[in-house]
mmCIF file of C-alpha atoms in Angstrom:
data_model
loop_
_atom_site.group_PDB
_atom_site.id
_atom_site.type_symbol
_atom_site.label_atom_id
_atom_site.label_comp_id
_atom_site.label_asym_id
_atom_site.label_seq_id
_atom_site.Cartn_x
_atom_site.Cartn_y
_atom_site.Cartn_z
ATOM 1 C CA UNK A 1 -28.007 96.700 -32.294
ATOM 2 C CA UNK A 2 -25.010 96.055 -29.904
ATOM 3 C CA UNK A 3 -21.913 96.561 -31.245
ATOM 4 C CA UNK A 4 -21.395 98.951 -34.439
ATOM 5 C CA UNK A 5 -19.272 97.985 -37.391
ATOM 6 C CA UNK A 6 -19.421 100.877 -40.060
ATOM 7 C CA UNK A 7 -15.947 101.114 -41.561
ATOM 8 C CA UNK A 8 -15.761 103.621 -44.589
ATOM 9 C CA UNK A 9 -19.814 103.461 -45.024
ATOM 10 C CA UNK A 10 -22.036 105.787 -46.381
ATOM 11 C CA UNK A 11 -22.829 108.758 -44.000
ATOM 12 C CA UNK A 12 -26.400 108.323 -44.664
ATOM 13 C CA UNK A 13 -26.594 104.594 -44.241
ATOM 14 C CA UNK A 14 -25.032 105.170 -41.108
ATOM 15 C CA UNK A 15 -27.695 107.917 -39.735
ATOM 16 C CA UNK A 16 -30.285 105.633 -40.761
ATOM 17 C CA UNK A 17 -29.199 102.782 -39.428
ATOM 18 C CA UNK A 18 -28.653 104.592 -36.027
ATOM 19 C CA UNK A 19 -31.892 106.323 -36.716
ATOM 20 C CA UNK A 20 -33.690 103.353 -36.865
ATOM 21 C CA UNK A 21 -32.089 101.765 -33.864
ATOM 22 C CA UNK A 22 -32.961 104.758 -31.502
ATOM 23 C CA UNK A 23 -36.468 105.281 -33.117
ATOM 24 C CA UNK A 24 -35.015 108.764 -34.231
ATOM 25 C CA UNK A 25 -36.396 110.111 -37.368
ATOM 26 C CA UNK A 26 -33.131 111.932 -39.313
ATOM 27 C CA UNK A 27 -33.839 114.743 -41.816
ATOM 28 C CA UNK A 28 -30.132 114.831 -43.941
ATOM 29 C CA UNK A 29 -29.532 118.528 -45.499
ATOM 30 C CA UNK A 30 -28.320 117.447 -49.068
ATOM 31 C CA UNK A 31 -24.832 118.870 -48.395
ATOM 32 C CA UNK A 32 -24.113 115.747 -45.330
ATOM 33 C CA UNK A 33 -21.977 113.453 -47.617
ATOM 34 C CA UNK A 34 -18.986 111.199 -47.190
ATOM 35 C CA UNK A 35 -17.690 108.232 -45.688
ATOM 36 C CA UNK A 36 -17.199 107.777 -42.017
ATOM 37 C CA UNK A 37 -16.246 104.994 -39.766
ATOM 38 C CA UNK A 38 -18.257 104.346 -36.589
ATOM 39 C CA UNK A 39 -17.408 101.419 -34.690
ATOM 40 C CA UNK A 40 -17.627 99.804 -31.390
ATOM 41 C CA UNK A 41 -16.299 97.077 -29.545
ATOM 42 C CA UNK A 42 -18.697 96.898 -26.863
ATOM 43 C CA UNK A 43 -22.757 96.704 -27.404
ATOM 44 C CA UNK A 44 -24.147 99.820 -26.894
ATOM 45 C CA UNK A 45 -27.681 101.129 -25.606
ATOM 46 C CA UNK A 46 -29.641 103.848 -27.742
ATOM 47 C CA UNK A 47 -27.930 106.578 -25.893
ATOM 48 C CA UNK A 48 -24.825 105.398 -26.623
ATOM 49 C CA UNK A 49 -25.204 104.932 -30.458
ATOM 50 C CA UNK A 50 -26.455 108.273 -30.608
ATOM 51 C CA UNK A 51 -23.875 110.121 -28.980
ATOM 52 C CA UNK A 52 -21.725 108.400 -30.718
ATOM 53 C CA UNK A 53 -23.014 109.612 -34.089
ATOM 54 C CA UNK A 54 -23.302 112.981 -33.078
ATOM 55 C CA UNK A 55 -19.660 112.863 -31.963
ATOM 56 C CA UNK A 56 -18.640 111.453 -34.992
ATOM 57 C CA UNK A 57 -20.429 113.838 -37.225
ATOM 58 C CA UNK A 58 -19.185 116.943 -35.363
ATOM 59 C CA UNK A 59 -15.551 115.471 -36.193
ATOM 60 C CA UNK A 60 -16.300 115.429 -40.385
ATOM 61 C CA UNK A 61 -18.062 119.429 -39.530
ATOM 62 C CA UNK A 62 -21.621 118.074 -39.257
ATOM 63 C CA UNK A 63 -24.324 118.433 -36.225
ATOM 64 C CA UNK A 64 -27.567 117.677 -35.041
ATOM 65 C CA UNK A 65 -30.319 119.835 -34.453
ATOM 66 C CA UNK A 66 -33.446 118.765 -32.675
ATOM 67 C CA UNK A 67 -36.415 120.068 -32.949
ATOM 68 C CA UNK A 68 -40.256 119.212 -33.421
ATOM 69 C CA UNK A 69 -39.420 115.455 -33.045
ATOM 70 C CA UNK A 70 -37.036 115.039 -35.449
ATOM 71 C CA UNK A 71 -33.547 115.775 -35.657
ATOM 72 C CA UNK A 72 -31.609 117.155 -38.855
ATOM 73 C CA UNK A 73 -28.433 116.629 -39.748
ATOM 74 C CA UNK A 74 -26.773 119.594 -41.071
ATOM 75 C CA UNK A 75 -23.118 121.208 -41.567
ATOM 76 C CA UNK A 76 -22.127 122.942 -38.810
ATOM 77 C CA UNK A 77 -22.137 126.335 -40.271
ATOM 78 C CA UNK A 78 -26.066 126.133 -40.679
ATOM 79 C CA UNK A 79 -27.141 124.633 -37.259
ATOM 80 C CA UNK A 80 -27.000 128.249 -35.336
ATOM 81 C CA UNK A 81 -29.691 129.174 -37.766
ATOM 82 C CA UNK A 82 -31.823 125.959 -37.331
ATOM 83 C CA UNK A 83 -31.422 125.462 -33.616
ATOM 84 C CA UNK A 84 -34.551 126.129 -31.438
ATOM 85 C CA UNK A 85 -34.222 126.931 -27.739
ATOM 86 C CA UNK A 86 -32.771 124.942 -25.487
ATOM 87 C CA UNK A 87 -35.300 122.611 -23.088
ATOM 88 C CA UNK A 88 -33.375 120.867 -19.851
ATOM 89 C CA UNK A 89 -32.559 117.258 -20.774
ATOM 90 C CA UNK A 90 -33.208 117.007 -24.436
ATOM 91 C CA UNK A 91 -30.058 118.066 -26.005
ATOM 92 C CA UNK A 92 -27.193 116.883 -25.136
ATOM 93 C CA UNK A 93 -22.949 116.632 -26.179
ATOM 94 C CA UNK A 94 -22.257 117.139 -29.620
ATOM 95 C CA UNK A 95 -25.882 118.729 -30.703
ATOM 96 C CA UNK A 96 -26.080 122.615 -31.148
ATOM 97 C CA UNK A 97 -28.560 124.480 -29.346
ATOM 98 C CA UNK A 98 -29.583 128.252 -28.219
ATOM 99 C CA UNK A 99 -29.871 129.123 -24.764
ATOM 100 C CA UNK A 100 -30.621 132.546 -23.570
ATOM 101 C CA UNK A 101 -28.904 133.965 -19.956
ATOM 102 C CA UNK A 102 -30.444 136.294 -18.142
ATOM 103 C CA UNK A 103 -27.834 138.144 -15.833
ATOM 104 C CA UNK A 104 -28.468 139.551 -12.854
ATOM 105 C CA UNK A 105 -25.605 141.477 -11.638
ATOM 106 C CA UNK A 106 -22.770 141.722 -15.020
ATOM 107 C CA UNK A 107 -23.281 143.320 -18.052
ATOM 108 C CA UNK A 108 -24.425 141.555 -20.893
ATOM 109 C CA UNK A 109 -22.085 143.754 -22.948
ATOM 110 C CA UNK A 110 -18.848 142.918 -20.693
ATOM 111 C CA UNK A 111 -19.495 139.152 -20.996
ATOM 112 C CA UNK A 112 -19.806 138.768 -24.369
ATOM 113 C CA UNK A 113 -15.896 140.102 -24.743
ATOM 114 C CA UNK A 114 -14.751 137.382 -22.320
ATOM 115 C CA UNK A 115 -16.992 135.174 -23.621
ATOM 116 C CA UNK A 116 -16.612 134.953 -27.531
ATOM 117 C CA UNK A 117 -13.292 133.123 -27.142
ATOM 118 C CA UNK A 118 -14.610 129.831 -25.160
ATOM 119 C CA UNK A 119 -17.849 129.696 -27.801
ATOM 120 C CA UNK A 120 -16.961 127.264 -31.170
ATOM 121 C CA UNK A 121 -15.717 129.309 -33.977
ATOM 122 C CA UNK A 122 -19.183 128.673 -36.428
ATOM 123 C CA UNK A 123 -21.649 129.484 -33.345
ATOM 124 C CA UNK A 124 -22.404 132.876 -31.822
ATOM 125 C CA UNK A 125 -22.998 134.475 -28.910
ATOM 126 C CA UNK A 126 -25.377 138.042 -29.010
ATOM 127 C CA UNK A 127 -26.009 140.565 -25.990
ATOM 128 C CA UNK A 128 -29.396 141.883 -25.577
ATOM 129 C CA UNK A 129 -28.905 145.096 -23.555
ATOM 130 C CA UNK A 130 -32.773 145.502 -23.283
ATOM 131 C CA UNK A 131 -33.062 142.853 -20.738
ATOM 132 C CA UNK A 132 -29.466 142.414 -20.058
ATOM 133 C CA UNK A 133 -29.508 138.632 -21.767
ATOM 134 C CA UNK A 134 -26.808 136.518 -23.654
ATOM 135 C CA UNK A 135 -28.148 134.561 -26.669
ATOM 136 C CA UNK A 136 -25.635 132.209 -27.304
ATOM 137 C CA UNK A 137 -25.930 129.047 -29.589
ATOM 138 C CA UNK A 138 -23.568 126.460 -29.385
ATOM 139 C CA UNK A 139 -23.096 122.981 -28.632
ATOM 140 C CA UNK A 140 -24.573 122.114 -25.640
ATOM 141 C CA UNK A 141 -21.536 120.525 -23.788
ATOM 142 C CA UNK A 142 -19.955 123.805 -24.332
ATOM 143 C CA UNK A 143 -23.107 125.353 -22.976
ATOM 144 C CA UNK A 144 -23.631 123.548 -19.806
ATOM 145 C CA UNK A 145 -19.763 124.301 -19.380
ATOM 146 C CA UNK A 146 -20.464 127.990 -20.539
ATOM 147 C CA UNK A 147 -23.375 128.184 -17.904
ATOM 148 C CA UNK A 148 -21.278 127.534 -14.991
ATOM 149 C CA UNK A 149 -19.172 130.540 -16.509
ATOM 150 C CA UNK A 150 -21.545 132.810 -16.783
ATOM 151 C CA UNK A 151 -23.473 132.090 -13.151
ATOM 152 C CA UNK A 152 -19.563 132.349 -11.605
ATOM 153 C CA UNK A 153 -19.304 136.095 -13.484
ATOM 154 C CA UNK A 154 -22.718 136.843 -12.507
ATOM 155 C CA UNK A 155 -22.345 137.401 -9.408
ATOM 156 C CA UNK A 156 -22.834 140.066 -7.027
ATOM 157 C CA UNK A 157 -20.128 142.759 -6.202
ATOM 158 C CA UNK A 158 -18.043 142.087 -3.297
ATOM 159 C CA UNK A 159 -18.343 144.262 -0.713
ATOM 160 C CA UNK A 160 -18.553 142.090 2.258
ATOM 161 C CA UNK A 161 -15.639 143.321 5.138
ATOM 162 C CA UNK A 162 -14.268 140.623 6.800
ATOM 163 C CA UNK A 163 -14.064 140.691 10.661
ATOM 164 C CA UNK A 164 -11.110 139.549 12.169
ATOM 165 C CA UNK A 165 -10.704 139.691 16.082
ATOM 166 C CA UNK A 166 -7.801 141.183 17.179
ATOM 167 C CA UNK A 167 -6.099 138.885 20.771
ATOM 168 C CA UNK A 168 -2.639 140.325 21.269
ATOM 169 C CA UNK A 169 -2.462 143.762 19.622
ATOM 170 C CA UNK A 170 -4.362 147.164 20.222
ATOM 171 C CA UNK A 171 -6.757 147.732 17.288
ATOM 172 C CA UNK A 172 -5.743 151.011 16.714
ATOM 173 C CA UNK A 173 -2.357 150.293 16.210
ATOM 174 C CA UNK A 174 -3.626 147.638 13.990
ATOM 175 C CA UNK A 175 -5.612 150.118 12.088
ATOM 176 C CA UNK A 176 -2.541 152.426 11.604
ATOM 177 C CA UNK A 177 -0.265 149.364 10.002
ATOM 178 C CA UNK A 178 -3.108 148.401 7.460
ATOM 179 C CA UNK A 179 -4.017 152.157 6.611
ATOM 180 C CA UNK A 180 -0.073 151.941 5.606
ATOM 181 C CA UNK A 181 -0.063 148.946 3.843
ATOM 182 C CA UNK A 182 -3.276 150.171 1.592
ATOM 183 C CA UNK A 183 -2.082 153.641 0.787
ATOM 184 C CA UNK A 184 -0.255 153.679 -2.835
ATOM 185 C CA UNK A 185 3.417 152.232 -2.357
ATOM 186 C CA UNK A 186 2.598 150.884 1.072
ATOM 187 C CA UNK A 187 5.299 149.687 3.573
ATOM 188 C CA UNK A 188 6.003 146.066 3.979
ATOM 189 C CA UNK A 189 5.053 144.694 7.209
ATOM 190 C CA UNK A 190 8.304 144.093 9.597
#
């Protein structure tokens, strides 16, 4: 295909045209209408063209969902209830997908407050308390950025001590300066 040239054309001559370039078969939910503009200076591979699209569409409140070999094209407020799990690789960018967390050390509960505000306002995110999971569906950039969240939350409560040698001071004089500086209201070191 190369370079892209839609200006003001037909959303769905658009997704077919891209559709038949990346040998990606597009269902369009009746609702998908409009004019967009898509265009490209530089010649672009499959990959490309279809992030593009997706990127473009998520700008006029539309998304992709992929599933059973085809992809759909729907507004965004539908895709958290057509979006199948997530699989490694296959969804990427400006597609919405479901990906379930299991935590081992947080509460699902506790994460979900912190989390809601970094998930897209139309997608959701859902604690499972059972088995201590977050469902969350969003789009996957968000969710690969979302994952690194969650596995830097996740972790396990600190309660490592820190040795620290002591060279030029007695430890138990040390030990009495600290013990002051941790009580409530503690003395400032001179």
């Amino acid at each position: 295909m190369g370079t892209l040239n839609f200006v003001d054309a037909d959303i769905e001559s658009v997704i077919a045209a891209i559709g038949d370039y990346t040998n990606t078969t597009f269902i369009i939910d009746p609702r998908v209408k409009g004019k967009i503009n898509l265009v490209s200076e530089k010649p672009l591979t499959k990959a490309q063209a279809f992030q593009l699209l997706t990127s473009v569409l998520r700008m006029h409140g539309y998304t992709v969902v992929t599933s059973n070999g085809y992809t759909k094209v729907v507004p965004e407020a539908d895709a958290k209830s057509q979006s199948g799990p997530i699989q490694t690789g296959t969804v990427r960018g400006d597609q919405i997908a479901t990906q379930v967390f299991r935590l081992n050390h947080e509460s699902a509960a506790n994460l979900v407050t912190v989390l809601r505000p970094l998930i897209s306002p139309n997608n959701t995110i859902n604690a499972n308390p059972g088995n201590n999971t977050l469902v969350i569906t969003d789009y996957a950039d968000n969710l690969l950025r979302l994952s690194k969240i969650i596995a830097a939350l996740d972790g396990p409560a600190s309660s490592e001590l820190d040795v620290v040698p002591i060279r030029y001071a007695i430890a138990s004089d040390i030990a009495v300066m600290v013990n002051r500086l941790l009580e409530p209201g503690g003395a400032s070191v001179p």
